[in-house]
Amino acid sequence: MIRIGVIGCGNLGRGVERVISLNEDMELVGIFTRRNPAEVSTLYSHVYSMDRLMDFKDKIDVCILCGGSARDLPEQTPLITEHFNTVDSFDNHAKIPEHFQRVDEVAKASGKVSVISVGWDPGLFSINRLMGEAILPQGRTHTFWGKGVSQGHSDAIRRVDGVKLGVQYTIPKEEVIDRILAGEDVDLSTADKHIRLCYVVAEEGADEESIREAIVTMPNYFADYETRVEFITEEDFKKDHTGMPHGGRVIRLGETSPGTKQAYEFRLSLDSNPDFTASVSLAYARACYRLAKEGRTGAFTVLDIAPKYLSPKSDLDLQRDLL
Amino acid sequence: MIRIGVIGCGNLGRGVERVISLNEDMELVGIFTRRNPAEVSTLYSHVYSMDRLMDFKDKIDVCILCGGSARDLPEQTPLITEHFNTVDSFDNHAKIPEHFQRVDEVAKASGKVSVISVGWDPGLFSINRLMGEAILPQGRTHTFWGKGVSQGHSDAIRRVDGVKLGVQYTIPKEEVIDRILAGEDVDLSTADKHIRLCYVVAEEGADEESIREAIVTMPNYFADYETRVEFITEEDFKKDHTGMPHGGRVIRLGETSPGTKQAYEFRLSLDSNPDFTASVSLAYARACYRLAKEGRTGAFTVLDIAPKYLSPKSDLDLQRDLL
C-alpha cells in the first residue's frame, strides 16, 4: 500500500479524502492542519496538527500538499520535501520555473521526489499542449476553460456592495470552438473566447443595476470580458449553484500540408473540480512513489513523467490490455 | 539535426517525406526500399536499395520502419535494431508483448533504442486509455474509430465479384457517444458502437443486389456490423473518396462518488491518416534520439516515454511556455 498524507483540509484535501478509496493500492494516513484539529470535521480521517507531521516520517510515503499557490506552497513544498516525497498543485503559471528550481534543490539534497504543479491546468492540459505542438509543429493551440466555476471570480463578486451570494461560471464561446474545429485559424485572446456568467443573490433592498454595473466594469476580473449578470433567489442559488463543476478543452489545429487539417483535442467535463484534481494528484502520487522506489530524486513536473508510472498495472499488463 | 532514414515507401513512408520539413531539427537522409529504386518515385528524396542500408550506419540517427505489421515488422524491427535506433508502428495489438520482448533483447544487446507501436492506435489512444483509467479507477473506457477509411475493410470490398472500386468508412454511432457523455454506463461491443459505410463502383453489368449481399454477410469484416452499401459512379468515387481521412475518440467516463460524473476525452479528426501517423512517428523519433543520447537502451512503447522527450524545446522553455 502507498501511504498518503494530506496537508491542508480545503477543497482539494477533502477531495483526496473522498476519492482515495477508489485506488486499491493506497491508504490515507491522516490529514494535517494548521487549525485546531478538534475543530476540523472530516468524513472518516484522523486529523492531526501540522506540528505532529514529523512523527509520521516513516509512516507516510507521499504527502499531497493541498494549500494555496499564493501563500502556502512556495514555502510548504520545499520545507516538507526536506523530509517527505511530495505532490503539489502549484498553479501560478508565471512562477513555476522558480518554484521548480527551489523544490528541485531541496529534493536532490534530501533524496526525495517532488512532483509539482499537478492537476488539470497546469497538469493534463499542459501534457496535451506539449504533445499537440510536438506532433503538429505547424498550427495553433487553443485552451478553453469551462463551463465551470471560477473561485477567484466568485470571490470578487461577493465583495461587491449589496451582494449576498454570488457565483461565476466561465463559459467557452461555442461558436469560436466551432470555427476552430472547422479548420479556421482563429487568433483571439482568452477574453474573446470566453463569457463570464454571474448568478447573484442581492441583499434585500439593494439596487440590482448598481451591482450589475460594479461587476461588469470591474478591472482585471470582468471589464475585458462579455459578462452577464443574472439575479436569482437565495432558494434557487442553494438548489442549483453550490456544486463545483468545471472542465475545458485543449485544441491543437495543425496543418501537415496546405489544406490538410489535423485536429487534436483533449477535453474534460467534470461534475466536481476538487474531486477530479484530487484524483489526478493521487495518480501522480503513485508516480512519485514509484520514481522514489527507483532511486530517482529531485523535482518533476507532469511533462517529465512517463504515462506508465500513473498506473498500478505492470508493464506487461499495460502492453497487453491498453496499448 | 536528427538524421532520419525511412524504411519502406508505402503510405506511411511517403507521409514521413511529406511532413518531415515541418520539424526544424530533422532531415531525411533517404528512403530505403526492397523494390528497384529506379522505379520508385518520391517528392524529393533519395531512394536507395535496402541492400545499401548498412552504408548509412553512421549517417542515420533513427530509422522509421514503415512496413506492415503482418509480415514486415516482426522481422525487420529486430534486424535493423541491431545497427540503428528504430521507431516502428507495429499495430497487431495481440502480439505487442511478444514483439516488444524480441526487440528489447536485440536493442539491449546492440546498445540501441527502439520505440515500437507508435501512431495513434496503438499510440496516442493507448496513452489516453492508460491515463483515463489511472486517474478515474472507477469507470469505463470507450474507444471509437472514425469517421475514417479502413484499409483492411476497403480491400475486402474490392475482392467481391463485380466490384470495380470500393472504400469503407468506419463511423461511430453518435447516439451512443451522446449517451456516454450524458453519463450513462454503456456496455456495448465495438460492432454495436460503429457503422460500416461502403461506397462501391460496380463493374458494368454487375448485379448490385448480389454485391450488397456478399458484402453485408461477409464474416469477420461486416456480418456483425450495421453495414450500409451505396453504389456510386466512378467519377464521384474519384472526386470524393480517394483521401484517407480518419480519427476517433477515447472516452473515460468515471465516477468519483455516486452520481459525480467525470468525463475525460481525447479526440482526433484527421484529414490525412498517413500524414498524421507520420507526424507522431517523427515526434517519437525525436524521443528515441534523445533517449539514446542519454545512454538508454532497449525497447520502449509510448507508455514508457515522458512527454517532454517529444518536444525540441528545453525543460525550462516547456515549464515557462506550456505547463
Coordinates of C-alpha atoms in Angstrom, one line a residue, chain A residues 22-194:
Chain A
L22 CA -11.1 4.2 -5.4
N23 CA -7.4 3.3 -5.5
E24 CA -6.8 -0.2 -4.2
D25 CA -3.1 0.4 -3.7
M26 CA -3.5 3.5 -1.4
E27 CA -4.4 4.4 2.1
L28 CA -4.9 7.7 3.8
V29 CA -2.8 8.0 7.0
G30 CA -4.2 11.3 8.1
I31 CA -5.0 15.0 7.3
F32 CA -2.7 17.6 8.8
T33 CA -3.9 21.1 9.5
R34 CA -2.6 24.3 11.0
R35 CA -6.0 24.8 12.6
N36 CA -7.1 23.2 15.8
P37 CA -7.6 19.5 14.8
A38 CA -10.6 19.2 17.2
E39 CA -12.4 21.8 15.1
V40 CA -11.9 20.2 11.8
S41 CA -14.6 17.7 10.7
T42 CA -13.8 15.0 8.2
L43 CA -15.5 12.1 6.6
Y44 CA -13.5 9.4 8.4
S45 CA -9.9 10.5 8.6
H46 CA -7.7 11.2 11.5
V47 CA -6.9 14.9 11.7
Y48 CA -3.5 15.9 13.2
S49 CA -1.9 19.2 13.9
M50 CA 0.8 20.2 11.4
D51 CA 3.3 20.2 14.4
R52 CA 3.0 16.4 14.5
L53 CA 3.9 15.8 10.9
M54 CA 7.5 14.8 11.7
D55 CA 6.2 11.9 13.9
F56 CA 5.0 10.4 10.6
K57 CA 8.4 10.5 8.8
D58 CA 8.4 6.7 8.4
K59 CA 4.6 6.2 8.2
I60 CA 3.9 8.3 5.1
D61 CA 5.2 7.5 1.6
V62 CA 3.9 10.6 -0.2
C63 CA 2.5 13.9 1.2
I64 CA -0.1 15.6 -1.0
L65 CA 0.1 19.4 -0.4
C66 CA -3.3 20.9 -0.7
G67 CA -2.5 24.5 0.3
G68 CA -2.8 27.6 -1.9
S69 CA -0.3 28.7 -4.5
A70 CA -0.1 32.3 -3.4
R71 CA 1.0 31.9 0.2
D72 CA 1.2 28.2 1.2
L73 CA 3.0 26.2 -1.4
P74 CA 6.1 28.4 -2.1
E75 CA 7.1 27.8 1.5
Q76 CA 5.5 24.5 2.3
T77 CA 6.7 22.4 -0.7
P78 CA 10.4 23.0 -0.1
L79 CA 10.0 22.6 3.6
I80 CA 8.1 19.3 3.6
T81 CA 10.2 17.9 0.7
E82 CA 13.2 18.0 3.1
H83 CA 11.6 15.0 4.8
F84 CA 8.9 13.5 2.6
N85 CA 8.2 12.8 -1.1
T86 CA 5.6 15.4 -2.1
V87 CA 3.0 16.2 -4.8
D88 CA 1.7 19.8 -5.0
S89 CA -0.7 21.6 -7.3
F90 CA 1.2 24.9 -7.6
D91 CA -0.8 26.7 -10.3
N92 CA 0.8 30.2 -10.5
H93 CA 1.9 29.6 -14.2
A94 CA 4.3 32.5 -14.3
K95 CA 6.3 31.4 -11.2
I96 CA 6.5 27.6 -12.0
P97 CA 10.2 27.7 -13.2
E98 CA 11.2 29.5 -10.0
H99 CA 9.2 27.1 -7.8
F100 CA 10.6 24.1 -9.6
Q101 CA 14.2 25.3 -9.1
R102 CA 13.7 25.8 -5.4
V103 CA 12.0 22.4 -4.8
D104 CA 14.5 20.6 -7.1
E105 CA 17.4 21.7 -5.0
V106 CA 15.8 20.6 -1.7
A107 CA 14.6 17.3 -3.2
K108 CA 18.1 16.4 -4.6
A109 CA 19.7 17.3 -1.3
S110 CA 17.2 15.3 0.8
G111 CA 17.0 12.4 -1.6
K112 CA 13.2 12.8 -2.1
V113 CA 10.9 13.1 -5.2
S114 CA 8.6 16.1 -5.5
V115 CA 6.0 16.3 -8.4
I116 CA 4.9 19.9 -8.7
S117 CA 2.0 21.6 -10.5
V118 CA -0.2 18.6 -10.7
G119 CA -3.9 18.8 -11.7
W120 CA -5.6 19.5 -15.0
D121 CA -4.3 23.0 -15.7
P122 CA -1.4 23.0 -15.1
G123 CA -1.3 19.3 -15.5
L124 CA -3.2 17.2 -18.0
F125 CA -3.8 20.3 -20.2
S126 CA 0.0 21.0 -20.2
I127 CA 0.7 17.5 -21.4
N128 CA -1.7 18.0 -24.3
R129 CA -0.4 21.4 -25.2
L130 CA 3.1 19.9 -25.4
M131 CA 2.0 16.8 -27.4
G132 CA -0.2 18.7 -29.8
E133 CA 2.6 21.1 -30.6
A134 CA 5.3 18.5 -30.9
I135 CA 3.2 16.3 -33.2
L136 CA 1.8 19.1 -35.3
P137 CA 4.6 21.7 -35.3
Q138 CA 2.7 23.9 -37.8
G139 CA -0.6 25.0 -36.1
R140 CA -2.1 26.8 -33.3
T141 CA -3.0 25.7 -29.8
H142 CA -6.2 26.9 -28.1
T143 CA -7.1 26.4 -24.4
F144 CA -10.7 26.8 -23.3
W145 CA -11.9 26.7 -19.8
G146 CA -15.4 25.8 -18.6
K147 CA -18.2 25.6 -18.3
G148 CA -17.2 25.9 -14.7
V149 CA -17.0 27.8 -11.5
S150 CA -14.0 30.2 -11.1
Q151 CA -13.4 30.6 -7.3
G152 CA -11.4 33.8 -7.7
H153 CA -14.1 35.5 -9.8
S154 CA -16.9 34.2 -7.5
D155 CA -15.0 35.7 -4.5
A156 CA -14.7 39.0 -6.4
I157 CA -18.5 39.2 -7.0
R158 CA -19.1 38.5 -3.3
R159 CA -17.1 41.5 -2.3
V160 CA -19.4 43.9 -4.3
D161 CA -21.7 46.0 -2.1
G162 CA -25.2 44.6 -1.9
V163 CA -24.3 41.1 -2.9
K164 CA -25.4 38.4 -0.5
L165 CA -24.4 35.3 -2.6
G166 CA -22.7 35.0 -5.9
V167 CA -21.0 32.5 -8.2
Q168 CA -19.3 33.0 -11.6
Y169 CA -19.2 30.5 -14.4
T170 CA -16.6 30.7 -17.1
I171 CA -18.1 29.6 -20.4
P172 CA -16.3 29.0 -23.6
K173 CA -17.9 30.6 -26.7
E174 CA -19.1 27.5 -28.7
E175 CA -19.2 29.5 -31.9
V176 CA -15.4 30.1 -31.6
I177 CA -14.8 26.4 -30.9
D178 CA -16.9 25.5 -34.0
R179 CA -14.9 27.9 -36.2
I180 CA -11.6 26.3 -34.9
L181 CA -12.8 22.7 -35.4
A182 CA -14.0 23.7 -38.9
G183 CA -10.4 24.5 -39.7
E184 CA -10.3 28.3 -39.3
D185 CA -7.0 29.7 -38.0
V186 CA -8.6 31.8 -35.2
D187 CA -6.3 34.2 -33.3
L188 CA -8.3 35.5 -30.3
S189 CA -7.5 36.5 -26.7
T190 CA -8.8 34.5 -23.7
A191 CA -11.3 37.3 -23.1
D192 CA -12.6 37.0 -26.7
K193 CA -13.0 33.2 -26.3
H194 CA -15.0 33.1 -23.1

